[in-house]
Amino acid sequence: MMYFPEEVLEHVFDFLSSHRDRNAASLVCKSWFKVERWSRHKVFIGNCYAITPERLIKRFPKVRSLSLKGKPHFADFNLVPHEWGGFVLPWIEAMAKSYPGLEELRLKRMVVSDESLELLSRAFPNFKALVLVSCEGFTTDGLASIAANCRFLRELDLQENDVDDHRGHWLCRFPDSCTSLVSLNFACLKGEVNLGALERLVARCPNLRSLRLNRSVPAEILCKILVKAPQLMDLGAGSCILVPRSDSFTKLTSAFLNCASVKSLSGFWEVTPRCLPAVYPICSKLTSLNLSYAPAIQGNDLIKLIRHCQKLQRLWVLDCIGDKGLAVVASTCKELQELRVFPSDPYVGGNAGVTEEGLVSVSIGCPKLHSLLYFCQQMTNAALTTVAKNCPRFTRFRLCILDPKRPDHMTSQPLDEGFGAIVQSCKDLRRLSLSGLLTDQVFLYIGMYAERLEMLSIAFAGDSDKGMLYVLNGCKNLRKLEIRDCPFGDDALLTDVGKYETMRSLWMSSCDVTIRGCKVLAEKMPRLNVEIINDKDLIEETPDDNQKVEKMYVYRTLDGPRKDAPEFVWTM
Amino acid sequence: MGRPSNSSSSSIDSSSHPSLSSASSLCKRDLSTDLRLGLSISTSQPQHSSNSRDQPADWPPIKPLLRSTLAENGNHRQHQATFFVKVYMEGVPIGRKLDLFAHDSYEGLIRTLGCMFRTTVLCSDFAQASSSNSHVLTYEDKEGDWMMVGDVPWEMFLTTVKRLKITRADKC
């Protein structure tokens, strides 16, 4: 074996950017392990309860960038009580002592208090980037600490958080000396911001590339901002209520004309659809368009806009685009890679948004499509089979039929064959969500063909334990499995308990798993946390072992049951 | 930066987050799934919902921010700007008023005017040899000139039109 000086090894490892590659390198030998751990600056932890902060710090002493995820994915859909956990404070407290050089923190689905943000802003003099996605627990006071104390802040990115807005002029807390901002996203905030402070901040940050405004920023201010920051590449408009023939409209149009670099557009929380032509000047360069929060923009206006966007790679829209609009997407957006169509009327049997026809058109017209999230009223096996044939390159395929057990609307058959075609054809499929009427057969197909599958979401599907077993036996690369309202019970859960140590987590709610099943699993697998999440109002003192478990969350961990579990969460 | 957010699966991509009140199911365990969804039978106990249709708060699987945005949109009408202009037909002393913002294109406008004035109205797209029982649509622009409708793109037309007039075809 050739021996390299550690500096050389470290330099070589610098070229390994993916966590998996670095993890693999650290397993080669003790010397590589040592060099790798001392030179690792970026760590990603997919489940904050898989290890403690102390263990992280012990292994990687020089971390500058940490990404952490907290609550399970189904927390996004109100299936996890708020106080379940995922607190970031212990992490920040531990890092404050050991990582003085921390520069970046990215959190998803975690509880972040104002106290945590205050500590974060004071403990790390070099702090540069804070990204909070789907987090909660903080107010604009916490943001004010970040603004005031992080002297070299480059990125403050708030995506879809629940923030208690105290309207405390947090934006004004950025000192005049702050000129380093590259990315600022406060689109999810509900309250007003000081518009003058915003304009001045934008004017003094020449490197600002990404700016996403919230609903309180009116079109006139957007116009002034665009004039001051024509170098913007990513823009989230706030409110765009304008009178079309007015001076404001003309000014906004010419401001957009001057923005030669905008590639990504989103927002439009409120908008006068007839003002959308102001945006046309930048459409031909757009690669990313997200209008999923703009229900005011209906089918025709949407279609007219999209006709100008020939370079789109990513499109997120509401289903008011209709099958007709998707046909326009198919003929216009030949570079499309990712499509998300959200329901504008989330009620079962509500207004028909899109059907299988729209999906088929896009599959024909957009050969590069590989990532899909599609909410629709109906689907057929034939359509899915056609889509599978046209787009064999899907890596993410998430289909949600709004009526949970709806069969193929032409043949009344389950949709097993359609999804079967998808998994058979798309050999690189990493993420799959199923819906509609489905029997155990679809899981047989998934187990047989979905070799690269890493994440599977199942709801209202299957007939028996066999379904779940097909998946657990077949999908060798499965990392996350989340199941709700399926007839899978203890037999399925306990047949291959070792499997769960190869996965990040398993979620099962409203299934047939019992308390006894959970106890047995916990006993056999000490390195798993088997959590039962009870209904806060309905906890019984001595539950019967035969009782079915409403919500179970199982995850591998090196550090045993967590100490911050609330009383309605039982770790078996 | 300008990098699009929500990129690969190994980074933190956007997701929703729970902001509504806890989804505690009031249903007993022996009720079927359909009941829990409140889909078919009225004796079900639906979860907390923000609307009269008793939609459960955990289906469909959309994020709370989207759910609340859609609910707000449904609850109050969108504020739309209007643009009423006067329309006169030659030979008729009393004019009408028409909201130009209620139309998307010249076709819609012509159709509405045709109904309003009970005649065939032509504009430059369709101008044929003059006929005694059809009319042509003209407009006064910002500079005070009278022009035939239809020559410029619809959006540009909206920015310069001040009023409309339907004149007899043989006068154009």
PDB file of N, CA and C in Angstrom, chain A residues 44 75-79 82 106 108-109 133-136 155 159-162 182 209 212 244-245 274 277 292-293 295-296 314 316 343 346-347 375 396 400 402 404 460 484-485 511 535 548 550, chain B residues 1 3-6 8-10 12-20 23-25 29 33 36-37 51 53 55 57-66 69-70 73 78 83 101 155 158 161:
ATOM      1  N   PHE A  44     -23.861  16.044   7.022  1.00  0.00           N
ATOM      2  CA  PHE A  44     -25.306  15.967   6.835  1.00  0.00           C
ATOM      3  C   PHE A  44     -25.859  14.882   7.752  1.00  0.00           C
ATOM      4  N   ALA A  75     -44.892  14.685   9.085  1.00  0.00           N
ATOM      5  CA  ALA A  75     -45.191  15.864   9.898  1.00  0.00           C
ATOM      6  C   ALA A  75     -45.648  17.007   9.003  1.00  0.00           C
ATOM      7  N   ASP A  76     -45.242  17.002   7.763  1.00  0.00           N
ATOM      8  CA  ASP A  76     -45.671  18.030   6.814  1.00  0.00           C
ATOM      9  C   ASP A  76     -47.179  18.028   6.627  1.00  0.00           C
ATOM     10  N   PHE A  77     -47.811  16.887   6.896  1.00  0.00           N
ATOM     11  CA  PHE A  77     -49.246  16.766   6.634  1.00  0.00           C
ATOM     12  C   PHE A  77     -50.015  16.620   7.932  1.00  0.00           C
ATOM     13  N   ASN A  78     -49.515  17.230   8.979  1.00  0.00           N
ATOM     14  CA  ASN A  78     -50.220  17.274  10.262  1.00  0.00           C
ATOM     15  C   ASN A  78     -50.371  15.922  10.935  1.00  0.00           C
ATOM     16  N   LEU A  79     -49.510  14.965  10.626  1.00  0.00           N
ATOM     17  CA  LEU A  79     -49.638  13.670  11.269  1.00  0.00           C
ATOM     18  C   LEU A  79     -48.786  13.543  12.527  1.00  0.00           C
ATOM     19  N   HIS A  82     -47.235  18.761  17.374  1.00  0.00           N
ATOM     20  CA  HIS A  82     -46.202  19.799  17.388  1.00  0.00           C
ATOM     21  C   HIS A  82     -45.089  19.568  18.382  1.00  0.00           C
ATOM     22  N   ARG A 106     -28.118  24.318   8.141  1.00  0.00           N
ATOM     23  CA  ARG A 106     -29.314  24.084   7.341  1.00  0.00           C
ATOM     24  C   ARG A 106     -30.215  23.127   8.103  1.00  0.00           C
ATOM     25  N   LYS A 108     -34.154  21.292   8.623  1.00  0.00           N
ATOM     26  CA  LYS A 108     -35.445  20.985   8.019  1.00  0.00           C
ATOM     27  C   LYS A 108     -36.333  20.295   9.046  1.00  0.00           C
ATOM     28  N   ARG A 109     -37.548  20.791   9.155  1.00  0.00           N
ATOM     29  CA  ARG A 109     -38.531  20.222  10.097  1.00  0.00           C
ATOM     30  C   ARG A 109     -37.987  20.151  11.516  1.00  0.00           C
ATOM     31  N   VAL A 133     -35.991  25.276   6.653  1.00  0.00           N
ATOM     32  CA  VAL A 133     -37.054  24.765   5.791  1.00  0.00           C
ATOM     33  C   VAL A 133     -38.089  24.064   6.658  1.00  0.00           C
ATOM     34  N   SER A 134     -39.341  24.494   6.555  1.00  0.00           N
ATOM     35  CA  SER A 134     -40.428  23.850   7.303  1.00  0.00           C
ATOM     36  C   SER A 134     -40.155  23.762   8.787  1.00  0.00           C
ATOM     37  N   CYS A 135     -39.525  24.773   9.342  1.00  0.00           N
ATOM     38  CA  CYS A 135     -39.267  24.798  10.774  1.00  0.00           C
ATOM     39  C   CYS A 135     -40.335  25.634  11.483  1.00  0.00           C
ATOM     40  N   GLU A 136     -40.278  25.621  12.801  1.00  0.00           N
ATOM     41  CA  GLU A 136     -41.247  26.393  13.567  1.00  0.00           C
ATOM     42  C   GLU A 136     -40.638  26.706  14.919  1.00  0.00           C
ATOM     43  N   GLU A 155     -26.313  34.409   3.601  1.00  0.00           N
ATOM     44  CA  GLU A 155     -27.547  33.763   3.180  1.00  0.00           C
ATOM     45  C   GLU A 155     -28.521  33.633   4.337  1.00  0.00           C
ATOM     46  N   GLN A 159     -37.718  28.978   4.142  1.00  0.00           N
ATOM     47  CA  GLN A 159     -38.640  28.330   3.203  1.00  0.00           C
ATOM     48  C   GLN A 159     -39.796  27.704   3.958  1.00  0.00           C
ATOM     49  N   GLU A 160     -40.957  28.243   3.757  1.00  0.00           N
ATOM     50  CA  GLU A 160     -42.185  27.631   4.260  1.00  0.00           C
ATOM     51  C   GLU A 160     -42.160  27.326   5.755  1.00  0.00           C
ATOM     52  N   ASN A 161     -41.638  28.260   6.542  1.00  0.00           N
ATOM     53  CA  ASN A 161     -41.639  28.087   7.984  1.00  0.00           C
ATOM     54  C   ASN A 161     -42.881  28.703   8.589  1.00  0.00           C
ATOM     55  N   ASP A 162     -43.173  28.275   9.799  1.00  0.00           N
ATOM     56  CA  ASP A 162     -44.268  28.889  10.536  1.00  0.00           C
ATOM     57  C   ASP A 162     -43.649  29.868  11.519  1.00  0.00           C
ATOM     58  N   VAL A 182     -26.008  37.626  -0.136  1.00  0.00           N
ATOM     59  CA  VAL A 182     -26.112  37.052  -1.478  1.00  0.00           C
ATOM     60  C   VAL A 182     -27.526  36.512  -1.695  1.00  0.00           C
ATOM     61  N   ARG A 209     -27.979  37.906  -5.137  1.00  0.00           N
ATOM     62  CA  ARG A 209     -28.368  37.156  -6.334  1.00  0.00           C
ATOM     63  C   ARG A 209     -29.768  36.603  -6.220  1.00  0.00           C
ATOM     64  N   ARG A 212     -36.321  36.780  -2.277  1.00  0.00           N
ATOM     65  CA  ARG A 212     -37.722  36.357  -2.339  1.00  0.00           C
ATOM     66  C   ARG A 212     -38.504  37.128  -1.296  1.00  0.00           C
ATOM     67  N   PRO A 244     -53.235  47.835 -15.011  1.00  0.00           N
ATOM     68  CA  PRO A 244     -52.449  47.588 -16.217  1.00  0.00           C
ATOM     69  C   PRO A 244     -52.070  48.791 -17.063  1.00  0.00           C
ATOM     70  N   ARG A 245     -52.861  49.756 -17.260  1.00  0.00           N
ATOM     71  CA  ARG A 245     -52.390  50.810 -18.152  1.00  0.00           C
ATOM     72  C   ARG A 245     -51.679  51.915 -17.410  1.00  0.00           C
ATOM     73  N   ARG A 274     -53.801  40.407 -15.154  1.00  0.00           N
ATOM     74  CA  ARG A 274     -53.543  41.159 -16.379  1.00  0.00           C
ATOM     75  C   ARG A 274     -52.251  41.939 -16.342  1.00  0.00           C
ATOM     76  N   PRO A 277     -48.135  40.362 -18.118  1.00  0.00           N
ATOM     77  CA  PRO A 277     -47.287  40.740 -19.256  1.00  0.00           C
ATOM     78  C   PRO A 277     -46.058  41.556 -18.865  1.00  0.00           C
ATOM     79  N   SER A 292     -47.019  28.127  -7.621  1.00  0.00           N
ATOM     80  CA  SER A 292     -47.933  27.281  -6.855  1.00  0.00           C
ATOM     81  C   SER A 292     -48.590  28.025  -5.702  1.00  0.00           C
ATOM     82  N   TYR A 293     -48.119  29.229  -5.399  1.00  0.00           N
ATOM     83  CA  TYR A 293     -48.783  30.019  -4.370  1.00  0.00           C
ATOM     84  C   TYR A 293     -49.566  31.175  -4.964  1.00  0.00           C
ATOM     85  N   PRO A 295     -52.879  31.361  -6.613  1.00  0.00           N
ATOM     86  CA  PRO A 295     -54.149  30.866  -7.141  1.00  0.00           C
ATOM     87  C   PRO A 295     -54.929  31.892  -7.948  1.00  0.00           C
ATOM     88  N   ALA A 296     -54.520  33.167  -7.865  1.00  0.00           N
ATOM     89  CA  ALA A 296     -55.211  34.188  -8.646  1.00  0.00           C
ATOM     90  C   ALA A 296     -54.941  34.046 -10.130  1.00  0.00           C
ATOM     91  N   ARG A 314     -37.703  23.710 -14.587  1.00  0.00           N
ATOM     92  CA  ARG A 314     -38.519  23.340 -13.445  1.00  0.00           C
ATOM     93  C   ARG A 314     -39.791  24.169 -13.450  1.00  0.00           C
ATOM     94  N   TRP A 316     -43.477  24.615 -11.263  1.00  0.00           N
ATOM     95  CA  TRP A 316     -44.410  24.259 -10.188  1.00  0.00           C
ATOM     96  C   TRP A 316     -45.655  25.110 -10.400  1.00  0.00           C
ATOM     97  N   PRO A 343     -52.892  20.746  -6.103  1.00  0.00           N
ATOM     98  CA  PRO A 343     -54.334  20.922  -6.221  1.00  0.00           C
ATOM     99  C   PRO A 343     -54.757  22.325  -5.811  1.00  0.00           C
ATOM    100  N   PRO A 346     -58.501  21.418  -2.938  1.00  0.00           N
ATOM    101  CA  PRO A 346     -58.051  20.138  -2.389  1.00  0.00           C
ATOM    102  C   PRO A 346     -59.165  19.184  -1.985  1.00  0.00           C
ATOM    103  N   TYR A 347     -60.386  19.465  -2.310  1.00  0.00           N
ATOM    104  CA  TYR A 347     -61.471  18.598  -1.886  1.00  0.00           C
ATOM    105  C   TYR A 347     -61.694  17.479  -2.880  1.00  0.00           C
ATOM    106  N   PHE A 375     -50.823  15.999  -8.534  1.00  0.00           N
ATOM    107  CA  PHE A 375     -52.108  15.796  -7.863  1.00  0.00           C
ATOM    108  C   PHE A 375     -53.199  15.816  -8.924  1.00  0.00           C
ATOM    109  N   ARG A 396     -37.772  10.616  -9.567  1.00  0.00           N
ATOM    110  CA  ARG A 396     -38.771  10.852  -8.527  1.00  0.00           C
ATOM    111  C   ARG A 396     -40.138  10.836  -9.183  1.00  0.00           C
ATOM    112  N   CYS A 400     -50.505  11.666  -6.692  1.00  0.00           N
ATOM    113  CA  CYS A 400     -51.506  11.685  -5.643  1.00  0.00           C
ATOM    114  C   CYS A 400     -52.881  11.878  -6.258  1.00  0.00           C
ATOM    115  N   LEU A 402     -56.587  12.423  -5.692  1.00  0.00           N
ATOM    116  CA  LEU A 402     -57.210  13.068  -4.541  1.00  0.00           C
ATOM    117  C   LEU A 402     -58.211  12.183  -3.811  1.00  0.00           C
ATOM    118  N   PRO A 404     -58.756   8.813  -2.286  1.00  0.00           N
ATOM    119  CA  PRO A 404     -57.729   7.853  -1.912  1.00  0.00           C
ATOM    120  C   PRO A 404     -57.771   6.458  -2.536  1.00  0.00           C
ATOM    121  N   PHE A 460     -53.368   4.163   2.027  1.00  0.00           N
ATOM    122  CA  PHE A 460     -54.623   3.503   1.640  1.00  0.00           C
ATOM    123  C   PHE A 460     -54.408   2.429   0.577  1.00  0.00           C
ATOM    124  N   ARG A 484     -49.332   4.913   5.661  1.00  0.00           N
ATOM    125  CA  ARG A 484     -50.499   5.289   6.460  1.00  0.00           C
ATOM    126  C   ARG A 484     -51.731   4.575   5.948  1.00  0.00           C
ATOM    127  N   ASP A 485     -52.594   4.176   6.893  1.00  0.00           N
ATOM    128  CA  ASP A 485     -53.880   3.597   6.509  1.00  0.00           C
ATOM    129  C   ASP A 485     -53.760   2.410   5.571  1.00  0.00           C
ATOM    130  N   CYS A 511     -52.305   1.726  10.794  1.00  0.00           N
ATOM    131  CA  CYS A 511     -52.164   0.386  10.225  1.00  0.00           C
ATOM    132  C   CYS A 511     -52.602  -0.634  11.275  1.00  0.00           C
ATOM    133  N   ASP A 535     -52.227   9.813  20.788  1.00  0.00           N
ATOM    134  CA  ASP A 535     -53.117  10.949  20.756  1.00  0.00           C
ATOM    135  C   ASP A 535     -53.044  11.606  22.120  1.00  0.00           C
ATOM    136  N   LYS A 548     -54.168  -1.684  18.836  1.00  0.00           N
ATOM    137  CA  LYS A 548     -53.446  -1.207  17.663  1.00  0.00           C
ATOM    138  C   LYS A 548     -52.811   0.144  17.953  1.00  0.00           C
ATOM    139  N   GLU A 550     -51.711   3.781  16.925  1.00  0.00           N
ATOM    140  CA  GLU A 550     -52.142   4.790  15.958  1.00  0.00           C
ATOM    141  C   GLU A 550     -50.976   5.290  15.113  1.00  0.00           C
TER     142      GLU A 550
ATOM    143  N   MET B   1     -25.794  33.900  -6.053  1.00  0.00           N
ATOM    144  CA  MET B   1     -25.950  32.434  -6.088  1.00  0.00           C
ATOM    145  C   MET B   1     -26.854  32.004  -7.222  1.00  0.00           C
ATOM    146  N   ARG B   3     -28.768  29.745  -7.490  1.00  0.00           N
ATOM    147  CA  ARG B   3     -29.056  28.327  -7.687  1.00  0.00           C
ATOM    148  C   ARG B   3     -30.527  28.118  -7.317  1.00  0.00           C
ATOM    149  N   PRO B   4     -31.202  27.292  -8.073  1.00  0.00           N
ATOM    150  CA  PRO B   4     -32.601  27.050  -7.690  1.00  0.00           C
ATOM    151  C   PRO B   4     -32.636  26.284  -6.375  1.00  0.00           C
ATOM    152  N   SER B   5     -33.545  26.623  -5.537  1.00  0.00           N
ATOM    153  CA  SER B   5     -33.665  25.845  -4.310  1.00  0.00           C
ATOM    154  C   SER B   5     -34.381  24.548  -4.653  1.00  0.00           C
ATOM    155  N   ASN B   6     -34.568  23.710  -3.704  1.00  0.00           N
ATOM    156  CA  ASN B   6     -35.251  22.433  -3.926  1.00  0.00           C
ATOM    157  C   ASN B   6     -34.542  21.597  -4.963  1.00  0.00           C
ATOM    158  N   SER B   8     -31.340  18.560  -5.276  1.00  0.00           N
ATOM    159  CA  SER B   8     -31.257  17.107  -5.184  1.00  0.00           C
ATOM    160  C   SER B   8     -31.758  16.586  -3.849  1.00  0.00           C
ATOM    161  N   SER B   9     -31.957  15.303  -3.810  1.00  0.00           N
ATOM    162  CA  SER B   9     -32.595  14.749  -2.621  1.00  0.00           C
ATOM    163  C   SER B   9     -31.664  14.742  -1.424  1.00  0.00           C
ATOM    164  N   SER B  10     -30.348  14.869  -1.629  1.00  0.00           N
ATOM    165  CA  SER B  10     -29.486  14.805  -0.462  1.00  0.00           C
ATOM    166  C   SER B  10     -29.363  16.155   0.218  1.00  0.00           C
ATOM    167  N   ILE B  12     -31.245  19.737   1.646  1.00  0.00           N
ATOM    168  CA  ILE B  12     -32.534  19.982   2.272  1.00  0.00           C
ATOM    169  C   ILE B  12     -33.415  20.668   1.255  1.00  0.00           C
ATOM    170  N   ASP B  13     -34.359  19.935   0.733  1.00  0.00           N
ATOM    171  CA  ASP B  13     -35.237  20.657  -0.183  1.00  0.00           C
ATOM    172  C   ASP B  13     -36.513  21.085   0.511  1.00  0.00           C
ATOM    173  N   SER B  14     -37.212  21.890  -0.205  1.00  0.00           N
ATOM    174  CA  SER B  14     -38.343  22.538   0.441  1.00  0.00           C
ATOM    175  C   SER B  14     -39.401  21.535   0.805  1.00  0.00           C
ATOM    176  N   SER B  15     -40.042  21.798   1.832  1.00  0.00           N
ATOM    177  CA  SER B  15     -41.080  20.895   2.268  1.00  0.00           C
ATOM    178  C   SER B  15     -42.046  21.752   3.053  1.00  0.00           C
ATOM    179  N   SER B  16     -43.091  21.168   3.507  1.00  0.00           N
ATOM    180  CA  SER B  16     -44.020  22.019   4.225  1.00  0.00           C
ATOM    181  C   SER B  16     -43.771  21.859   5.701  1.00  0.00           C
ATOM    182  N   HIS B  17     -44.539  22.473   6.456  1.00  0.00           N
ATOM    183  CA  HIS B  17     -44.319  22.246   7.873  1.00  0.00           C
ATOM    184  C   HIS B  17     -45.642  22.380   8.581  1.00  0.00           C
ATOM    185  N   PRO B  18     -45.790  21.716   9.688  1.00  0.00           N
ATOM    186  CA  PRO B  18     -47.105  21.691  10.345  1.00  0.00           C
ATOM    187  C   PRO B  18     -47.376  22.968  11.107  1.00  0.00           C
ATOM    188  N   SER B  19     -48.419  23.650  10.732  1.00  0.00           N
ATOM    189  CA  SER B  19     -48.730  24.860  11.484  1.00  0.00           C
ATOM    190  C   SER B  19     -50.137  24.822  12.038  1.00  0.00           C
ATOM    191  N   LEU B  20     -50.936  23.937  11.502  1.00  0.00           N
ATOM    192  CA  LEU B  20     -52.304  23.861  12.020  1.00  0.00           C
ATOM    193  C   LEU B  20     -52.303  23.126  13.347  1.00  0.00           C
ATOM    194  N   ALA B  23     -53.388  17.257  14.818  1.00  0.00           N
ATOM    195  CA  ALA B  23     -54.394  16.454  14.115  1.00  0.00           C
ATOM    196  C   ALA B  23     -54.814  15.296  14.980  1.00  0.00           C
ATOM    197  N   SER B  24     -55.426  15.595  16.093  1.00  0.00           N
ATOM    198  CA  SER B  24     -55.807  14.468  16.950  1.00  0.00           C
ATOM    199  C   SER B  24     -57.071  13.840  16.407  1.00  0.00           C
ATOM    200  N   SER B  25     -56.990  12.572  16.186  1.00  0.00           N
ATOM    201  CA  SER B  25     -58.154  11.882  15.629  1.00  0.00           C
ATOM    202  C   SER B  25     -59.130  11.587  16.742  1.00  0.00           C
ATOM    203  N   ARG B  29     -61.044   3.438  17.137  1.00  0.00           N
ATOM    204  CA  ARG B  29     -60.267   2.616  16.225  1.00  0.00           C
ATOM    205  C   ARG B  29     -61.128   1.730  15.363  1.00  0.00           C
ATOM    206  N   THR B  33     -61.635   3.404   7.489  1.00  0.00           N
ATOM    207  CA  THR B  33     -60.883   4.505   6.910  1.00  0.00           C
ATOM    208  C   THR B  33     -61.800   5.528   6.254  1.00  0.00           C
ATOM    209  N   ARG B  36     -63.169   7.873   8.697  1.00  0.00           N
ATOM    210  CA  ARG B  36     -62.201   8.803   9.249  1.00  0.00           C
ATOM    211  C   ARG B  36     -61.979   9.968   8.295  1.00  0.00           C
ATOM    212  N   LEU B  37     -62.098   9.659   7.014  1.00  0.00           N
ATOM    213  CA  LEU B  37     -61.925  10.724   6.040  1.00  0.00           C
ATOM    214  C   LEU B  37     -63.155  11.595   5.935  1.00  0.00           C
ATOM    215  N   ASN B  51     -62.922  24.688   7.068  1.00  0.00           N
ATOM    216  CA  ASN B  51     -63.949  25.008   6.083  1.00  0.00           C
ATOM    217  C   ASN B  51     -65.177  24.167   6.346  1.00  0.00           C
ATOM    218  N   ARG B  53     -66.629  22.049   4.504  1.00  0.00           N
ATOM    219  CA  ARG B  53     -66.762  20.724   3.903  1.00  0.00           C
ATOM    220  C   ARG B  53     -66.107  19.646   4.740  1.00  0.00           C
ATOM    221  N   GLN B  55     -63.134  18.818   5.537  1.00  0.00           N
ATOM    222  CA  GLN B  55     -61.991  18.137   4.936  1.00  0.00           C
ATOM    223  C   GLN B  55     -60.975  17.819   6.016  1.00  0.00           C
ATOM    224  N   ALA B  57     -57.539  17.371   7.954  1.00  0.00           N
ATOM    225  CA  ALA B  57     -56.382  18.241   7.824  1.00  0.00           C
ATOM    226  C   ALA B  57     -55.148  17.481   7.369  1.00  0.00           C
ATOM    227  N   ASP B  58     -55.238  16.127   7.187  1.00  0.00           N
ATOM    228  CA  ASP B  58     -54.048  15.410   6.774  1.00  0.00           C
ATOM    229  C   ASP B  58     -54.186  14.784   5.393  1.00  0.00           C
ATOM    230  N   TRP B  59     -55.221  15.145   4.653  1.00  0.00           N
ATOM    231  CA  TRP B  59     -55.385  14.648   3.287  1.00  0.00           C
ATOM    232  C   TRP B  59     -56.056  15.738   2.456  1.00  0.00           C
ATOM    233  N   PRO B  60     -55.657  16.034   1.234  1.00  0.00           N
ATOM    234  CA  PRO B  60     -54.521  15.431   0.565  1.00  0.00           C
ATOM    235  C   PRO B  60     -53.208  15.896   1.169  1.00  0.00           C
ATOM    236  N   PRO B  61     -52.149  15.196   0.863  1.00  0.00           N
ATOM    237  CA  PRO B  61     -50.861  15.526   1.469  1.00  0.00           C
ATOM    238  C   PRO B  61     -50.245  16.787   0.862  1.00  0.00           C
ATOM    239  N   ILE B  62     -50.759  17.929   1.301  1.00  0.00           N
ATOM    240  CA  ILE B  62     -50.156  19.192   0.893  1.00  0.00           C
ATOM    241  C   ILE B  62     -49.727  19.942   2.140  1.00  0.00           C
ATOM    242  N   LYS B  63     -48.785  20.851   1.937  1.00  0.00           N
ATOM    243  CA  LYS B  63     -48.213  21.531   3.083  1.00  0.00           C
ATOM    244  C   LYS B  63     -49.169  22.576   3.647  1.00  0.00           C
ATOM    245  N   PRO B  64     -49.019  22.866   4.941  1.00  0.00           N
ATOM    246  CA  PRO B  64     -49.928  23.831   5.570  1.00  0.00           C
ATOM    247  C   PRO B  64     -49.930  25.191   4.893  1.00  0.00           C
ATOM    248  N   LEU B  65     -48.772  25.616   4.394  1.00  0.00           N
ATOM    249  CA  LEU B  65     -48.721  26.938   3.774  1.00  0.00           C
ATOM    250  C   LEU B  65     -49.585  26.965   2.519  1.00  0.00           C
ATOM    251  N   LEU B  66     -49.536  25.909   1.740  1.00  0.00           N
ATOM    252  CA  LEU B  66     -50.372  25.842   0.544  1.00  0.00           C
ATOM    253  C   LEU B  66     -51.830  25.737   0.943  1.00  0.00           C
ATOM    254  N   THR B  69     -53.030  29.087   2.024  1.00  0.00           N
ATOM    255  CA  THR B  69     -53.104  30.007   0.882  1.00  0.00           C
ATOM    256  C   THR B  69     -54.356  29.731   0.059  1.00  0.00           C
ATOM    257  N   LEU B  70     -54.646  28.457  -0.184  1.00  0.00           N
ATOM    258  CA  LEU B  70     -55.833  28.121  -0.978  1.00  0.00           C
ATOM    259  C   LEU B  70     -57.115  28.466  -0.239  1.00  0.00           C
ATOM    260  N   ASN B  73     -57.759  32.096  -0.449  1.00  0.00           N
ATOM    261  CA  ASN B  73     -58.164  32.484  -1.787  1.00  0.00           C
ATOM    262  C   ASN B  73     -59.625  32.178  -2.013  1.00  0.00           C
ATOM    263  N   GLN B  78     -61.036  37.728  -5.283  1.00  0.00           N
ATOM    264  CA  GLN B  78     -59.824  38.423  -5.677  1.00  0.00           C
ATOM    265  C   GLN B  78     -60.164  39.852  -6.064  1.00  0.00           C
ATOM    266  N   PHE B  83     -61.394  48.438 -15.992  1.00  0.00           N
ATOM    267  CA  PHE B  83     -61.069  49.519 -16.914  1.00  0.00           C
ATOM    268  C   PHE B  83     -62.262  49.746 -17.836  1.00  0.00           C
ATOM    269  N   PHE B 101     -60.953  45.160 -19.175  1.00  0.00           N
ATOM    270  CA  PHE B 101     -60.213  44.136 -18.446  1.00  0.00           C
ATOM    271  C   PHE B 101     -60.980  42.830 -18.350  1.00  0.00           C
ATOM    272  N   GLU B 155     -52.273  43.735 -25.395  1.00  0.00           N
ATOM    273  CA  GLU B 155     -51.766  44.393 -24.187  1.00  0.00           C
ATOM    274  C   GLU B 155     -51.351  45.825 -24.484  1.00  0.00           C
ATOM    275  N   LEU B 158     -54.377  48.039 -24.716  1.00  0.00           N
ATOM    276  CA  LEU B 158     -54.920  48.419 -23.413  1.00  0.00           C
ATOM    277  C   LEU B 158     -54.197  49.619 -22.820  1.00  0.00           C
ATOM    278  N   VAL B 161     -55.593  52.903 -25.246  1.00  0.00           N
ATOM    279  CA  VAL B 161     -56.973  53.216 -25.608  1.00  0.00           C
ATOM    280  C   VAL B 161     -57.631  54.127 -24.574  1.00  0.00           C
TER     281      VAL B 161
END
